[in-house]
Amino acid sequence: MPELPEVETVRTYLDGHLRGRRIENVAVGLPRLVKNRTPEDFAASLSGCAFTSVSRRGKYLILHLDAPWDLLVHLRMTGSLLYGEKKDEYGERFVHLVFTLDKGYLFYRDIRTF
């Protein structure tokens, strides 16, 4: 599990890359990662939203949106949130969520989730 300094490093990295970026589409490759909604509802509710900032509460990352809700993420044991310019930048084998942004992509990748 990432320790607190690593989570803070991820927060800083994401805040610099995501601030002001708008979500155009969300592809859910592993439905059980989405809690309290269906994957279709999750994707529909995030489409069109823009990131305003990224904060942290303990080991949880809070991706603030210009919407009435925010996106709460826990990296679990080996998960990572990565920003990339190309859709296949990190491969597809362990990428379970892909957020298509107005410029670039946000990937949730976890090598221990099958």
PDB file of C-alpha atoms in Angstrom:
ATOM      1  CA  MET A   1       0.000   0.000   0.000  1.00  0.00           C
ATOM      2  CA  PRO A   2       1.396   3.424  -0.845  1.00  0.00           C
ATOM      3  CA  GLU A   3       2.500   5.312   2.223  1.00  0.00           C
ATOM      4  CA  LEU A   4       1.348   8.856   2.925  1.00  0.00           C
ATOM      5  CA  PRO A   5       4.348  10.590   1.275  1.00  0.00           C
ATOM      6  CA  GLU A   6       3.733   8.637  -1.958  1.00  0.00           C
ATOM      7  CA  VAL A   7       0.038   9.566  -1.922  1.00  0.00           C
ATOM      8  CA  GLU A   8       0.996  13.227  -1.478  1.00  0.00           C
ATOM      9  CA  THR A   9       3.395  12.935  -4.421  1.00  0.00           C
ATOM     10  CA  VAL A  10       0.574  11.517  -6.564  1.00  0.00           C
ATOM     11  CA  ARG A  11      -1.724  14.340  -5.406  1.00  0.00           C
ATOM     12  CA  THR A  12       0.796  16.998  -6.421  1.00  0.00           C
ATOM     13  CA  TYR A  13       1.424  15.292  -9.776  1.00  0.00           C
ATOM     14  CA  LEU A  14      -2.294  15.016 -10.578  1.00  0.00           C
ATOM     15  CA  ASP A  15      -3.098  18.557  -9.452  1.00  0.00           C
ATOM     16  CA  GLY A  16      -0.519  19.900 -11.875  1.00  0.00           C
ATOM     17  CA  HIS A  17      -1.796  17.832 -14.809  1.00  0.00           C
ATOM     18  CA  LEU A  18      -5.580  17.739 -14.253  1.00  0.00           C
ATOM     19  CA  ARG A  19      -6.505  21.225 -13.106  1.00  0.00           C
ATOM     20  CA  GLY A  20      -8.849  22.715 -15.711  1.00  0.00           C
ATOM     21  CA  ARG A  21      -9.054  19.527 -17.830  1.00  0.00           C
ATOM     22  CA  ARG A  22     -12.546  18.456 -18.896  1.00  0.00           C
ATOM     23  CA  ILE A  23     -13.684  14.810 -18.941  1.00  0.00           C
ATOM     24  CA  GLU A  24     -15.065  13.827 -22.345  1.00  0.00           C
ATOM     25  CA  ASN A  25     -15.569  10.101 -21.786  1.00  0.00           C
ATOM     26  CA  VAL A  26     -15.001   7.401 -19.158  1.00  0.00           C
ATOM     27  CA  ALA A  27     -14.306   3.758 -20.054  1.00  0.00           C
ATOM     28  CA  VAL A  28     -14.779   1.311 -17.170  1.00  0.00           C
ATOM     29  CA  GLY A  29     -12.887  -1.911 -17.786  1.00  0.00           C
ATOM     30  CA  LEU A  30     -13.472  -3.444 -14.348  1.00  0.00           C
ATOM     31  CA  PRO A  31     -17.009  -2.639 -13.099  1.00  0.00           C
ATOM     32  CA  ARG A  32     -16.356  -3.666  -9.483  1.00  0.00           C
ATOM     33  CA  LEU A  33     -14.062  -0.646  -9.064  1.00  0.00           C
ATOM     34  CA  VAL A  34     -17.079   1.658  -9.228  1.00  0.00           C
ATOM     35  CA  LYS A  35     -19.018   1.866  -5.967  1.00  0.00           C
ATOM     36  CA  ASN A  36     -22.595   3.082  -5.382  1.00  0.00           C
ATOM     37  CA  ARG A  37     -23.395   3.447  -9.101  1.00  0.00           C
ATOM     38  CA  THR A  38     -23.567   1.397 -12.227  1.00  0.00           C
ATOM     39  CA  PRO A  39     -20.559   1.842 -14.530  1.00  0.00           C
ATOM     40  CA  GLU A  40     -22.831   3.446 -17.139  1.00  0.00           C
ATOM     41  CA  ASP A  41     -24.232   5.963 -14.633  1.00  0.00           C
ATOM     42  CA  PHE A  42     -20.709   6.643 -13.325  1.00  0.00           C
ATOM     43  CA  ALA A  43     -19.433   7.435 -16.832  1.00  0.00           C
ATOM     44  CA  ALA A  44     -22.469   9.548 -17.725  1.00  0.00           C
ATOM     45  CA  SER A  45     -22.308  11.615 -14.526  1.00  0.00           C
ATOM     46  CA  LEU A  46     -18.613  12.453 -15.038  1.00  0.00           C
ATOM     47  CA  SER A  47     -18.765  13.286 -18.759  1.00  0.00           C
ATOM     48  CA  GLY A  48     -18.547  17.035 -19.249  1.00  0.00           C
ATOM     49  CA  CYS A  49     -17.160  17.757 -15.774  1.00  0.00           C
ATOM     50  CA  ALA A  50     -13.867  19.608 -15.321  1.00  0.00           C
ATOM     51  CA  PHE A  51     -11.261  19.055 -12.613  1.00  0.00           C
ATOM     52  CA  THR A  52     -10.837  22.073 -10.335  1.00  0.00           C
ATOM     53  CA  SER A  53      -8.205  20.673  -7.959  1.00  0.00           C
ATOM     54  CA  VAL A  54      -6.888  17.522  -6.281  1.00  0.00           C
ATOM     55  CA  SER A  55      -6.673  17.168  -2.510  1.00  0.00           C
ATOM     56  CA  ARG A  56      -6.006  14.367  -0.071  1.00  0.00           C
ATOM     57  CA  ARG A  57      -7.624  13.095   3.101  1.00  0.00           C
ATOM     58  CA  GLY A  58      -5.367  10.470   4.642  1.00  0.00           C
ATOM     59  CA  LYS A  59      -4.609   8.003   1.855  1.00  0.00           C
ATOM     60  CA  TYR A  60      -7.690   8.959  -0.154  1.00  0.00           C
ATOM     61  CA  LEU A  61      -7.342  11.267  -3.148  1.00  0.00           C
ATOM     62  CA  ILE A  62     -10.209  13.675  -3.775  1.00  0.00           C
ATOM     63  CA  LEU A  63     -10.489  14.850  -7.362  1.00  0.00           C
ATOM     64  CA  HIS A  64     -12.640  17.969  -7.128  1.00  0.00           C
ATOM     65  CA  LEU A  65     -14.960  18.652 -10.058  1.00  0.00           C
ATOM     66  CA  ASP A  66     -17.036  21.610 -11.177  1.00  0.00           C
ATOM     67  CA  ALA A  67     -20.090  19.529 -10.331  1.00  0.00           C
ATOM     68  CA  PRO A  68     -22.105  18.840  -7.158  1.00  0.00           C
ATOM     69  CA  TRP A  69     -19.907  15.774  -6.527  1.00  0.00           C
ATOM     70  CA  ASP A  70     -16.233  14.874  -6.369  1.00  0.00           C
ATOM     71  CA  LEU A  71     -14.354  11.733  -7.300  1.00  0.00           C
ATOM     72  CA  LEU A  72     -12.897   9.812  -4.336  1.00  0.00           C
ATOM     73  CA  VAL A  73     -10.021   7.412  -5.121  1.00  0.00           C
ATOM     74  CA  HIS A  74      -8.006   5.000  -3.000  1.00  0.00           C
ATOM     75  CA  LEU A  75      -4.964   3.513  -4.720  1.00  0.00           C
ATOM     76  CA  ARG A  76      -5.303   0.213  -2.828  1.00  0.00           C
ATOM     77  CA  MET A  77      -2.185  -1.978  -2.676  1.00  0.00           C
ATOM     78  CA  THR A  78      -0.590  -1.385  -6.078  1.00  0.00           C
ATOM     79  CA  GLY A  79      -2.867   1.052  -7.891  1.00  0.00           C
ATOM     80  CA  SER A  80      -1.775   4.216  -9.627  1.00  0.00           C
ATOM     81  CA  LEU A  81      -3.397   7.187 -11.328  1.00  0.00           C
ATOM     82  CA  LEU A  82      -1.386   8.279 -14.342  1.00  0.00           C
ATOM     83  CA  TYR A  83      -1.773  11.132 -16.781  1.00  0.00           C
ATOM     84  CA  GLY A  84      -0.728  10.513 -20.382  1.00  0.00           C
ATOM     85  CA  GLU A  85      -0.844  12.263 -23.736  1.00  0.00           C
ATOM     86  CA  LYS A  86      -1.571   9.073 -25.737  1.00  0.00           C
ATOM     87  CA  LYS A  87      -4.263   6.466 -25.093  1.00  0.00           C
ATOM     88  CA  ASP A  88      -1.838   3.526 -25.266  1.00  0.00           C
ATOM     89  CA  GLU A  89       0.949   5.202 -23.308  1.00  0.00           C
ATOM     90  CA  TYR A  90       0.737   2.755 -20.381  1.00  0.00           C
ATOM     91  CA  GLY A  91      -0.481  -0.290 -22.284  1.00  0.00           C
ATOM     92  CA  GLU A  92      -3.845  -1.863 -21.724  1.00  0.00           C
ATOM     93  CA  ARG A  93      -3.037  -4.949 -19.701  1.00  0.00           C
ATOM     94  CA  PHE A  94      -3.523  -3.518 -16.207  1.00  0.00           C
ATOM     95  CA  VAL A  95      -5.467  -0.333 -17.039  1.00  0.00           C
ATOM     96  CA  HIS A  96      -8.973  -0.643 -15.601  1.00  0.00           C
ATOM     97  CA  LEU A  97     -10.374   2.900 -15.942  1.00  0.00           C
ATOM     98  CA  VAL A  98      -9.637   5.399 -18.708  1.00  0.00           C
ATOM     99  CA  PHE A  99     -10.785   8.996 -18.473  1.00  0.00           C
ATOM    100  CA  THR A 100     -10.585  10.671 -21.878  1.00  0.00           C
ATOM    101  CA  LEU A 101      -9.885  14.347 -21.257  1.00  0.00           C
ATOM    102  CA  ASP A 102     -10.033  17.357 -23.551  1.00  0.00           C
ATOM    103  CA  LYS A 103      -6.242  17.088 -23.637  1.00  0.00           C
ATOM    104  CA  GLY A 104      -4.743  13.751 -22.677  1.00  0.00           C
ATOM    105  CA  TYR A 105      -5.941  10.794 -20.631  1.00  0.00           C
ATOM    106  CA  LEU A 106      -6.158   9.792 -16.981  1.00  0.00           C
ATOM    107  CA  PHE A 107      -5.570   6.089 -16.324  1.00  0.00           C
ATOM    108  CA  TYR A 108      -6.278   4.005 -13.233  1.00  0.00           C
ATOM    109  CA  ARG A 109      -3.816   1.122 -13.378  1.00  0.00           C
ATOM    110  CA  ASP A 110      -3.439  -1.743 -10.917  1.00  0.00           C
ATOM    111  CA  ILE A 111      -1.103  -4.644 -11.596  1.00  0.00           C
ATOM    112  CA  ARG A 112      -2.635  -6.850  -8.897  1.00  0.00           C
ATOM    113  CA  THR A 113      -6.258  -6.568 -10.049  1.00  0.00           C
ATOM    114  CA  PHE A 114      -7.277  -9.296 -12.463  1.00  0.00           C
TER     115      PHE A 114
END
